Short mmCIF file of C-alpha atoms and ligand atoms in Angstrom, two decimals:
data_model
loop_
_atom_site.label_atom_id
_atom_site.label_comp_id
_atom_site.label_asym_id
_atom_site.label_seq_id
_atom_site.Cartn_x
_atom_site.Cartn_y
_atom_site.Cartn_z
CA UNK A 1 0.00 0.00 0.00
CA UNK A 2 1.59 3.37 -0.77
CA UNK A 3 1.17 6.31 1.77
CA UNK A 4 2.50 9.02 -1.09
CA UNK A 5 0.35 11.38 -2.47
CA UNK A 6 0.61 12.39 -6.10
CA UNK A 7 0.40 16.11 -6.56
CA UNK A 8 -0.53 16.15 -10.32
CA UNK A 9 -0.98 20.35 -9.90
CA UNK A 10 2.36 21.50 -8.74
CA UNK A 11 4.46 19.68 -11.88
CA UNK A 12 3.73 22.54 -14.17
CA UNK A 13 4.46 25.26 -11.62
CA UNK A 14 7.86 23.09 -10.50
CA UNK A 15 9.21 22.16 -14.23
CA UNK A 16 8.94 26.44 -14.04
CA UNK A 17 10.56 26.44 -10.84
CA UNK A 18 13.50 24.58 -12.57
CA UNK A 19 13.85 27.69 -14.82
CA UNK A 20 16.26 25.68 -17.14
CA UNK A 21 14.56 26.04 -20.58
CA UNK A 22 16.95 25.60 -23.00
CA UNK A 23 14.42 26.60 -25.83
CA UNK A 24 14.79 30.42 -24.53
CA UNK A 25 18.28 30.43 -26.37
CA UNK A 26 18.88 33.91 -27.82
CA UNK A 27 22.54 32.83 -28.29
CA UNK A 28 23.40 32.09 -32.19
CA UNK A 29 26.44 29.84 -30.85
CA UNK A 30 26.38 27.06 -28.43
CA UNK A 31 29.53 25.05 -26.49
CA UNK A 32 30.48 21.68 -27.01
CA UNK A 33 32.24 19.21 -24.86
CA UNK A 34 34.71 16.54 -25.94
CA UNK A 35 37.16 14.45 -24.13
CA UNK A 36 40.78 14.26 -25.01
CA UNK A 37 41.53 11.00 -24.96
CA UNK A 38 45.27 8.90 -23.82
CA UNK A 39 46.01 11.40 -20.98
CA UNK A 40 44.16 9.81 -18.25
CA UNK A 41 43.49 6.08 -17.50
CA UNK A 42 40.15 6.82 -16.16
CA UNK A 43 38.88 7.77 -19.97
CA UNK A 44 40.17 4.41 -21.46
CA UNK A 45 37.10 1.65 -21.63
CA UNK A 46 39.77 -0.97 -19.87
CA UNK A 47 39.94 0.03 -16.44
CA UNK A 48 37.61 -0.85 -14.25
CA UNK A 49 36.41 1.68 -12.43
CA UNK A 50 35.53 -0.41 -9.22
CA UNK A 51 38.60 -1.20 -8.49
CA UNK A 52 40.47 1.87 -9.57
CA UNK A 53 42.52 4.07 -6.60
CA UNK A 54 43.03 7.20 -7.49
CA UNK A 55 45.97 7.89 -5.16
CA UNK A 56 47.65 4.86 -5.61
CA UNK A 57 47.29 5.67 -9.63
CA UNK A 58 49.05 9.22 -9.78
CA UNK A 59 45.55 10.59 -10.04
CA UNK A 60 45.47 8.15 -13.33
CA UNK A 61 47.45 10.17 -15.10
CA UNK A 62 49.55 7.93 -18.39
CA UNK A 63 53.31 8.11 -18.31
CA UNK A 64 53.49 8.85 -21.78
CA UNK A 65 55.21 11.36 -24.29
CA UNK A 66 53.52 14.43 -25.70
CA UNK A 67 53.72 15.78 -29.31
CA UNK A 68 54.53 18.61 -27.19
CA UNK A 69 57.40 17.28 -25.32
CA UNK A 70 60.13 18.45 -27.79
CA UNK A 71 59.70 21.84 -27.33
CA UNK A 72 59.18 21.25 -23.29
CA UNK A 73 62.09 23.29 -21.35
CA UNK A 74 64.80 20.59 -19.58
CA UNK A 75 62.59 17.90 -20.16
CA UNK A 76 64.21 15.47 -19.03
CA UNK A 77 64.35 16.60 -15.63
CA UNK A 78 60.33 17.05 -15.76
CA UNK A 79 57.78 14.90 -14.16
CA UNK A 80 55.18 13.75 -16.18
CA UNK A 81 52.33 16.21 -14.25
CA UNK A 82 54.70 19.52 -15.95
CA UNK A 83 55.14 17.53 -19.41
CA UNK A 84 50.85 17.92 -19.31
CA UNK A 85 51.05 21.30 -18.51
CA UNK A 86 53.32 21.89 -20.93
CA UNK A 87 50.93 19.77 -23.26
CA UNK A 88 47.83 21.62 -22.24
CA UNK A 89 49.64 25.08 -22.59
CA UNK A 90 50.58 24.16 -25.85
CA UNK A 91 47.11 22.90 -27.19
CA UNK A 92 45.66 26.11 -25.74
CA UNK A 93 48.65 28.42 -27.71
CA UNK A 94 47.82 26.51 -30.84
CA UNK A 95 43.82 26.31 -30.08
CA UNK A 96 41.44 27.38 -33.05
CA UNK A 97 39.97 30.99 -31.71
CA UNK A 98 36.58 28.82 -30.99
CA UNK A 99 38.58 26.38 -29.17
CA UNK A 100 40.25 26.15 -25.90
CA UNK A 101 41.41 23.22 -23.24
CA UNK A 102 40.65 22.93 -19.53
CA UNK A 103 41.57 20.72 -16.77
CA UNK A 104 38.62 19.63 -14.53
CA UNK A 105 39.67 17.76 -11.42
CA UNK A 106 36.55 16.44 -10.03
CA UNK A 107 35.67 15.34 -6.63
CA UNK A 108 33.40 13.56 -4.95
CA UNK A 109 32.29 14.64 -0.87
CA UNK A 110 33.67 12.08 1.48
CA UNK A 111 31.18 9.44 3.10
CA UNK A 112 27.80 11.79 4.83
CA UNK A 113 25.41 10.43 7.24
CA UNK A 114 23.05 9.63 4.61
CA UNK A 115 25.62 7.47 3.13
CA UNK A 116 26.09 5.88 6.00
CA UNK A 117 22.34 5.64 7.26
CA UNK A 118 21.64 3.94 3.44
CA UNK A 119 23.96 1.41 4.50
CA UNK A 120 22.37 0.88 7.96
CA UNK A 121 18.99 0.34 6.58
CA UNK A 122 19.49 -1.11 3.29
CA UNK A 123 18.89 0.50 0.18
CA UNK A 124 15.01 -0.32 -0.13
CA UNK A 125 13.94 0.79 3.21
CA UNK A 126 16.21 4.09 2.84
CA UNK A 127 14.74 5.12 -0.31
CA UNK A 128 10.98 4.13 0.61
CA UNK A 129 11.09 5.72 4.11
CA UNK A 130 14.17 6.80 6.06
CA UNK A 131 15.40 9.14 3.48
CA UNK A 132 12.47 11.07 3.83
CA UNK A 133 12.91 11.83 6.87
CA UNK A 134 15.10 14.15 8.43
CA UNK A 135 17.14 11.22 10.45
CA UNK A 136 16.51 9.58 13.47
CA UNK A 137 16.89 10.28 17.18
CA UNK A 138 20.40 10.22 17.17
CA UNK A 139 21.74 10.94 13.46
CA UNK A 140 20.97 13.63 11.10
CA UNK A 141 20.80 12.72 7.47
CA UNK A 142 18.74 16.00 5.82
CA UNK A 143 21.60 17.95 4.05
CA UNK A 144 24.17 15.19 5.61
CA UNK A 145 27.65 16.28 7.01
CA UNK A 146 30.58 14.05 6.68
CA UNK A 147 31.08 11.29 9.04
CA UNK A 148 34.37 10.64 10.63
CA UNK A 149 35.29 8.06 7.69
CA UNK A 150 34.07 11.24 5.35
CA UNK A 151 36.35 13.60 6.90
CA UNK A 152 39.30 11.31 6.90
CA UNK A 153 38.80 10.68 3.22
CA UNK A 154 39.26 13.89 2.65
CA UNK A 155 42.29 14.07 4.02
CA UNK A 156 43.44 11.74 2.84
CA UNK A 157 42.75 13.97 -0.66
CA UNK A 158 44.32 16.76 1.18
CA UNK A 159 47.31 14.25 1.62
CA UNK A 160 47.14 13.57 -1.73
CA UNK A 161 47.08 16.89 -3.08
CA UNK A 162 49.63 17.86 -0.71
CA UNK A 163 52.13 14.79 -2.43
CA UNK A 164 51.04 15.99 -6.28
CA UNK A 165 52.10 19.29 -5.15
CA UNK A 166 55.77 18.85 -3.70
CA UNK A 167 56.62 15.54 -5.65
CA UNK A 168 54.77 15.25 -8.94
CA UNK A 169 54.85 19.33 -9.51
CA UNK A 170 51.11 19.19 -10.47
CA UNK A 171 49.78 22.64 -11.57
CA UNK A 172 46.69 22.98 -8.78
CA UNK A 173 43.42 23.91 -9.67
CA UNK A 174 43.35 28.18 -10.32
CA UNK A 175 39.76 28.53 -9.42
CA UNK A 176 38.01 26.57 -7.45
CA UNK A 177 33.67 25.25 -7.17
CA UNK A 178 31.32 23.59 -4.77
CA UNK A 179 27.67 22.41 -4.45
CA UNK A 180 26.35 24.17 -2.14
CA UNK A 181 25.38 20.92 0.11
CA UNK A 182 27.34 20.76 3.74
CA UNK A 183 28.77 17.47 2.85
CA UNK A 184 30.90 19.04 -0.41
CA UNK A 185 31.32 22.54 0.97
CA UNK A 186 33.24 20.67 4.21
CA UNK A 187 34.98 18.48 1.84
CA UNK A 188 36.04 21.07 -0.75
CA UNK A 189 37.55 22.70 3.01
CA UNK A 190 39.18 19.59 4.15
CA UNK A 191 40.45 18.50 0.85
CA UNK A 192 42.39 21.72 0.08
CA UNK A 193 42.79 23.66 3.33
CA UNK A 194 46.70 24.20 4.13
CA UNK A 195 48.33 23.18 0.46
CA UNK A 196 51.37 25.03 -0.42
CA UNK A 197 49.28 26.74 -3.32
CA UNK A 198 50.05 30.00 -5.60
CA UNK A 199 49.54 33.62 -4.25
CA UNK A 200 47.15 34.34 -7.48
CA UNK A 201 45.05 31.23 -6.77
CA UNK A 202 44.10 30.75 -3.05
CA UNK A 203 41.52 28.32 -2.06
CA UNK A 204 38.59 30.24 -2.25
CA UNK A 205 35.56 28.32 -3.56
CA UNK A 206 32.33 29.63 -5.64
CA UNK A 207 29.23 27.83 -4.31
CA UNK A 208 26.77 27.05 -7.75
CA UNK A 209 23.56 25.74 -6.80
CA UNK A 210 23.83 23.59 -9.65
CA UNK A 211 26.62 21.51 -8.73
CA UNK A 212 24.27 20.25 -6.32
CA UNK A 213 23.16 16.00 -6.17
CA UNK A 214 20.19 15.20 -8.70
CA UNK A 215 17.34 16.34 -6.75
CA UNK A 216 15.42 13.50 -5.43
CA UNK A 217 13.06 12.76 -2.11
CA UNK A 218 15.49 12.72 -0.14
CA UNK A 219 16.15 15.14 2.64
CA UNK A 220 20.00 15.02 2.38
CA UNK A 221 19.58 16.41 -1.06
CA UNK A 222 17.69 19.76 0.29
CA UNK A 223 20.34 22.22 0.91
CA UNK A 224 20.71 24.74 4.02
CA UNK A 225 19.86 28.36 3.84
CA UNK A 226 22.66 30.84 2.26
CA UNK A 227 22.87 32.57 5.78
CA UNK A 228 23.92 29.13 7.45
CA UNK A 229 26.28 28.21 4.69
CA UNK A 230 28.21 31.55 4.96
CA UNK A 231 28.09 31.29 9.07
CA UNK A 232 29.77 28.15 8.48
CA UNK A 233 32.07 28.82 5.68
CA UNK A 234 32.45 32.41 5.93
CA UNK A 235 36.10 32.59 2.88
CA UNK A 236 33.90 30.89 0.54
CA UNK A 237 31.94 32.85 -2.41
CA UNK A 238 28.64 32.62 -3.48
CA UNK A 239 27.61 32.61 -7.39
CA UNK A 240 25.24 35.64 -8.29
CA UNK A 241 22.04 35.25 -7.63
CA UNK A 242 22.01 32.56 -4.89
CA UNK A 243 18.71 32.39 -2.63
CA UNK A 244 18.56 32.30 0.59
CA UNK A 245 16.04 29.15 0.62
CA UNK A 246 16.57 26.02 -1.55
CA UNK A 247 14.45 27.12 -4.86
CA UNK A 248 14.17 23.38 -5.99
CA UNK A 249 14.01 20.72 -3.42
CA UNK A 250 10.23 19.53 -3.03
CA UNK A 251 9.02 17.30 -0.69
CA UNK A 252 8.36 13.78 -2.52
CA UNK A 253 9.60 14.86 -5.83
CA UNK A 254 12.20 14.65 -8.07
CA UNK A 255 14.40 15.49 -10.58
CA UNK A 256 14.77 13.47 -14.13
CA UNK A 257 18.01 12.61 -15.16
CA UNK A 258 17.13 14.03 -18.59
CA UNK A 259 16.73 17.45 -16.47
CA UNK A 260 20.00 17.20 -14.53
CA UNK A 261 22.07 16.71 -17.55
CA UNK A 262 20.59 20.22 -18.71
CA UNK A 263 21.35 22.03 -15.57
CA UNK A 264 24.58 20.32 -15.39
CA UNK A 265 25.12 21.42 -19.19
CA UNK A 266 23.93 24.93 -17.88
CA UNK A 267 26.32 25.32 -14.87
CA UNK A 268 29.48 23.79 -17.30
CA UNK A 269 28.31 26.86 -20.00
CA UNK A 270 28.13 29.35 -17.48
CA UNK A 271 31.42 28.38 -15.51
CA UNK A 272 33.73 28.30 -19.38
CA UNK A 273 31.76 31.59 -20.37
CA UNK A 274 32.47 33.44 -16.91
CA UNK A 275 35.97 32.01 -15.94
CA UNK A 276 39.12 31.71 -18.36
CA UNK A 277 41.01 29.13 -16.03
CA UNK A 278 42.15 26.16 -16.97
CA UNK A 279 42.42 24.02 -14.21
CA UNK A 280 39.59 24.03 -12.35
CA UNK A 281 38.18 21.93 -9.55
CA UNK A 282 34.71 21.05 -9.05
CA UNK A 283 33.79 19.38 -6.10
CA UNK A 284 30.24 17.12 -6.10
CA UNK A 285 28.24 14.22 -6.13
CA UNK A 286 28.19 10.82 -7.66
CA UNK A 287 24.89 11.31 -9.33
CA UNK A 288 26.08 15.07 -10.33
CA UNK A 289 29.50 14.12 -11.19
CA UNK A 290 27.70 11.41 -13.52
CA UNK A 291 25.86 13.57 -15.03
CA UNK A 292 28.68 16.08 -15.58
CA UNK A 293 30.59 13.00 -17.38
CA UNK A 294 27.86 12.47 -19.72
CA UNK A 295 27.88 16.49 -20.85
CA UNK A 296 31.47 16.18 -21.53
CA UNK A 297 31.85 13.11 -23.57
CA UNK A 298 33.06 10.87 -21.06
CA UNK A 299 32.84 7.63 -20.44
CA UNK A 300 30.64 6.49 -17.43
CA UNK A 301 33.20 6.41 -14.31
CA UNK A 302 31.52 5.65 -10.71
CA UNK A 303 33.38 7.76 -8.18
CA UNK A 304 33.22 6.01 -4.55
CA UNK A 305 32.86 8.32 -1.36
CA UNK A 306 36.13 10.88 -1.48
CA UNK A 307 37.23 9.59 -5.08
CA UNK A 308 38.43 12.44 -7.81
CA UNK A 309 38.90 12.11 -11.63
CA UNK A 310 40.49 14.23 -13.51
CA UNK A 311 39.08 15.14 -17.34
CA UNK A 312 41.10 17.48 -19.43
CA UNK A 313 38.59 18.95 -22.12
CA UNK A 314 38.54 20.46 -25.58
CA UNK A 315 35.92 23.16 -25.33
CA UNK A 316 34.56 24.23 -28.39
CA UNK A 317 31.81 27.52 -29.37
CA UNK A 318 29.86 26.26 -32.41
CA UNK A 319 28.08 28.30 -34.46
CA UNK A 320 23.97 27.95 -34.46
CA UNK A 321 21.75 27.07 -31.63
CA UNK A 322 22.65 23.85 -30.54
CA UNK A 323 20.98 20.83 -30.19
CA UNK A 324 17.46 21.62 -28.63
CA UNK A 325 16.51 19.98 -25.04
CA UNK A 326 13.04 19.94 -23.23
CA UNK A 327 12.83 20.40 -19.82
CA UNK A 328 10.24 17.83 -17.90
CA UNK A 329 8.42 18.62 -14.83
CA UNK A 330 9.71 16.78 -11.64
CA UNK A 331 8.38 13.16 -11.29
CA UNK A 332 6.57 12.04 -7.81
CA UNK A 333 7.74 9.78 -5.53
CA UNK A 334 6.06 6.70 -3.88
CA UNK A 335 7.11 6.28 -0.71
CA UNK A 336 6.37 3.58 2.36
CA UNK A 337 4.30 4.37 5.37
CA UNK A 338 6.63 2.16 7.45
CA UNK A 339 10.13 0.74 6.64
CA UNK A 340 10.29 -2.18 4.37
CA UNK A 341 11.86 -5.15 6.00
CA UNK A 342 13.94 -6.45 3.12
CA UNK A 343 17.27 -5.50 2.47
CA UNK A 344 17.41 -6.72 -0.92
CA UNK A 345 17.62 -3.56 -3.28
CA UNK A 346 15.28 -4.85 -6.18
CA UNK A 347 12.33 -2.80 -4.88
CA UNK A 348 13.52 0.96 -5.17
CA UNK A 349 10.71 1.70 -6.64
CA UNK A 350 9.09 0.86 -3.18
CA UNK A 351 6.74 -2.21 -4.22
CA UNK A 352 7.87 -3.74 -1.43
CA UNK A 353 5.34 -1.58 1.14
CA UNK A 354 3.93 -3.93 3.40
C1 LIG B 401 36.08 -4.74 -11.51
O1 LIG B 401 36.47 -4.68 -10.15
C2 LIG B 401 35.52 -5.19 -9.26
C3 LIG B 401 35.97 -4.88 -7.84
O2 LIG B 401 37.30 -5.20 -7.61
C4 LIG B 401 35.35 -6.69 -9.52
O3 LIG B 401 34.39 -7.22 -8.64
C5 LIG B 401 34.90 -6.88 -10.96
O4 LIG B 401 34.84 -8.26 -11.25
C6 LIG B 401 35.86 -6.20 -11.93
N1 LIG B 401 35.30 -6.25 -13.26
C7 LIG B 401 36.02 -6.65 -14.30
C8 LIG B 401 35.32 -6.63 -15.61
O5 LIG B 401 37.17 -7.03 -14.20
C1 LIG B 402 44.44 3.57 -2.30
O1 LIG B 402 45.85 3.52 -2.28
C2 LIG B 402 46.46 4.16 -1.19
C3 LIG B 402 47.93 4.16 -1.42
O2 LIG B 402 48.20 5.13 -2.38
C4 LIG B 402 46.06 3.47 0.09
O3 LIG B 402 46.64 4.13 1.20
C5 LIG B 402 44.55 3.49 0.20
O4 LIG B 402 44.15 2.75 1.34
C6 LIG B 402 43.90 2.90 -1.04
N1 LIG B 402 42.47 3.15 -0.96
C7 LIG B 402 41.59 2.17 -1.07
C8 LIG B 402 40.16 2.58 -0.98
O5 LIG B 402 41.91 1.01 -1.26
C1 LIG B 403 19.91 6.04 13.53
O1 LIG B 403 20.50 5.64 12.30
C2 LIG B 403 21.85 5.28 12.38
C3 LIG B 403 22.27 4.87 10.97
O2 LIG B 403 22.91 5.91 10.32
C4 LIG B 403 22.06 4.13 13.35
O3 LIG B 403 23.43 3.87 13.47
C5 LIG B 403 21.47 4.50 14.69
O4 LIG B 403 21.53 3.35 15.53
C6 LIG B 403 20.01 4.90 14.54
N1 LIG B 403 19.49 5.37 15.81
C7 LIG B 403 18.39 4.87 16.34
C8 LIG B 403 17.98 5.46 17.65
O5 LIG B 403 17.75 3.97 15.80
C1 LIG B 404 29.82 17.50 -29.29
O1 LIG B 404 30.24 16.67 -28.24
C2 LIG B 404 29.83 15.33 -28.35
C3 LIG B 404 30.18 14.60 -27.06
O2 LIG B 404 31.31 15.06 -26.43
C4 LIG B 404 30.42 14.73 -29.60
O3 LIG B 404 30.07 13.37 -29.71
C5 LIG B 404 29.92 15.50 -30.80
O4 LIG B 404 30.51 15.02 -31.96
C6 LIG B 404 30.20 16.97 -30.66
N1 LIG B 404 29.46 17.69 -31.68
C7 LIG B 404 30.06 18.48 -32.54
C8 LIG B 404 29.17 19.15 -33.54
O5 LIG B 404 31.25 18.69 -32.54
#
């Protein structure tokens, strides 16, 4: 028996809400994404992304040489982290005007509450009831915060970071961006608080509200109010136009994949129109970060709790409008009036109500 109600009204005013109609493009050129392939092992169909380790991999960067590498200063003396940059440099110097490169090292938070709650429960019984909920009477899942395994996987990426920078003379991100959920704003913190960065490019994140997770039911995908975000992270910047109260999150509703991809589309446009970096870091969700590989070209890569991948991208402005996407209104979600007992997860779509 389900205990949801369907709310057939509110889709049209929501799929508004979303405000992401690509159709109201006055633009006559449009940006396209593509991969450049061989640099990173992440991007080639034979690794398995299971089992991949990031750290243990050089960030999965190939020891290879560049077409570049002749005209690299002392290259023999250079790790393989400054032949890139000298690669990247050089595709940017020799870039069609339409065309430039970019380094996006992306990130995923380290384990949150809700991770750890989904766990707890099992997947069916999280989805059909406890991830509706704010948490329980001793753990709070609704925009999550890092557990201790969470926070020590990002340091461990602060570790990390810390080794690329002293050892493999990796060029660190120049500008740096965050979903505005607790769980990657503390991470983003953790993960690059205290590295020997340059003067020009401190650690100072912006927060985009559409870096955030795909927007489901669940509570630990509603975000906190801009005035609690800046109490707790006071350095960090907020994109123009931020609200003080989540505009999207709605109670038993959600997102379409078909929709995120859009927004995520939206948020890469608006980042490569407003900032001329080229290494940038991003830091996200799996379901985001997913959905930000499928914009660029690449191929699907699951990230585990505190995992990064790096994607170095030819950005290109076409002529014309682009291809043209439809937004859809949010779909509604079914939910449990008590917890499932199974812990099998082959009834996410909460059939398994008793
Ligand atoms: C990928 O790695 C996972 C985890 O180590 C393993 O279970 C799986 O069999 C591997 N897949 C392939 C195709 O090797
Ligand atoms: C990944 O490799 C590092 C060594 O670089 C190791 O310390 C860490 O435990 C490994 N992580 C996982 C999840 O196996
Ligand atoms: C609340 O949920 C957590 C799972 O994240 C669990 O460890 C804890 O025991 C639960 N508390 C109660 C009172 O059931
Ligand atoms: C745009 O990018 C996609 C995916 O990255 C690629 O397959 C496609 O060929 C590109 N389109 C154009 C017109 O270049």
């Amino acid at each position: 028996m389900y205990a949801s109600s369907l709310v057939v009204g509110l889709l049209a005013a929501l799929a508004s809400l979303v405000g992401v109609s690509a159709s109201a493009n006055h633009h006559k050129s449009h940006t396209n994404y593509t991969v450049v392939p061989g640099v990173f092992l992440q991007d080639d169909p034979a690794t398995n992304a299971s089992a991949f380790n990031f750290t243990a991999s050089n960030f999965g960067l190939i020891n290879r040489d560049y077409p570049s590498d002749s005209s690299c200063p002392d290259r023999k003396h250079k790790t393989q982290w400054q032949r890139l940059a000298h690669y990247i440099k050089t595709l940017n110097s020799h870039a069609k005007r339409n065309e430039r490169y970019s380094l996006l090292f992306m990130g995923r938070h380290g384990e949150g509450f809700h991770n750890a709650a989904e766990s707890y429960f099992g997947t069916p019984a999280w989805n059909c009831y406890y991830s509706e909920l704010d948490g329980n009477a001793t753990v709070t899942w609704a925009d999550a915060h890092l557990t201790e395994v969470g926070v020590n996987q990002a340091l461990a990426a602060n570790a990390f970071w810390k080794h690329l920078i002293k050892d493999e003379k990796i060029t660190p991100p120049q500008t740096y961006y965050t979903s505005p959920l607790y769980r990657c704003l503390d991470t983003a913190r953790l993960s690059f608080s205290g590295l020997d960065l340059p003067k020009r490019s401190p650690f100072i994140p912006t927060i985009k509200e559409l870096f955030r997770e795909g927007i489901s039911a669940h509570t630990c995908d509603r975000r906190s109010d801009k005035s609690f975000i800046h109490a707790s992270f006071p350095a960090y910047r907020f994109e123009r136009g931020f609200s003080e109260h989540d505009p999207y999150w709605t109670a038993l509703h959600a997102e379409t994949s078909v929709d995120q991809d859009i927004r995520s589309k939206k948020v890469l446009d608006d980042v490569f129109s407003n900032d001329d970096s080229t290494y940038l870091s991003i830091t996200s969700h799996s379901g985001e970060i997913a959905s930000l590989l499928r914009v660029l070209g690449h191929r699907t890569f699951g990230l585990s709790t505190g995992a990064a991948i790096p994607v170095l991208v030819k950005i290109s402005t076409l002529q014309g409008e682009g291809p043209t996407t439809t937004t859809q209104p949010y779909t509604s979600v079914s939910t449990c009036a008590t917890a499932p007992t199974i812990r099998a997860s082959t009834c996410n779509d909460c059939s398994c109500c008793e």
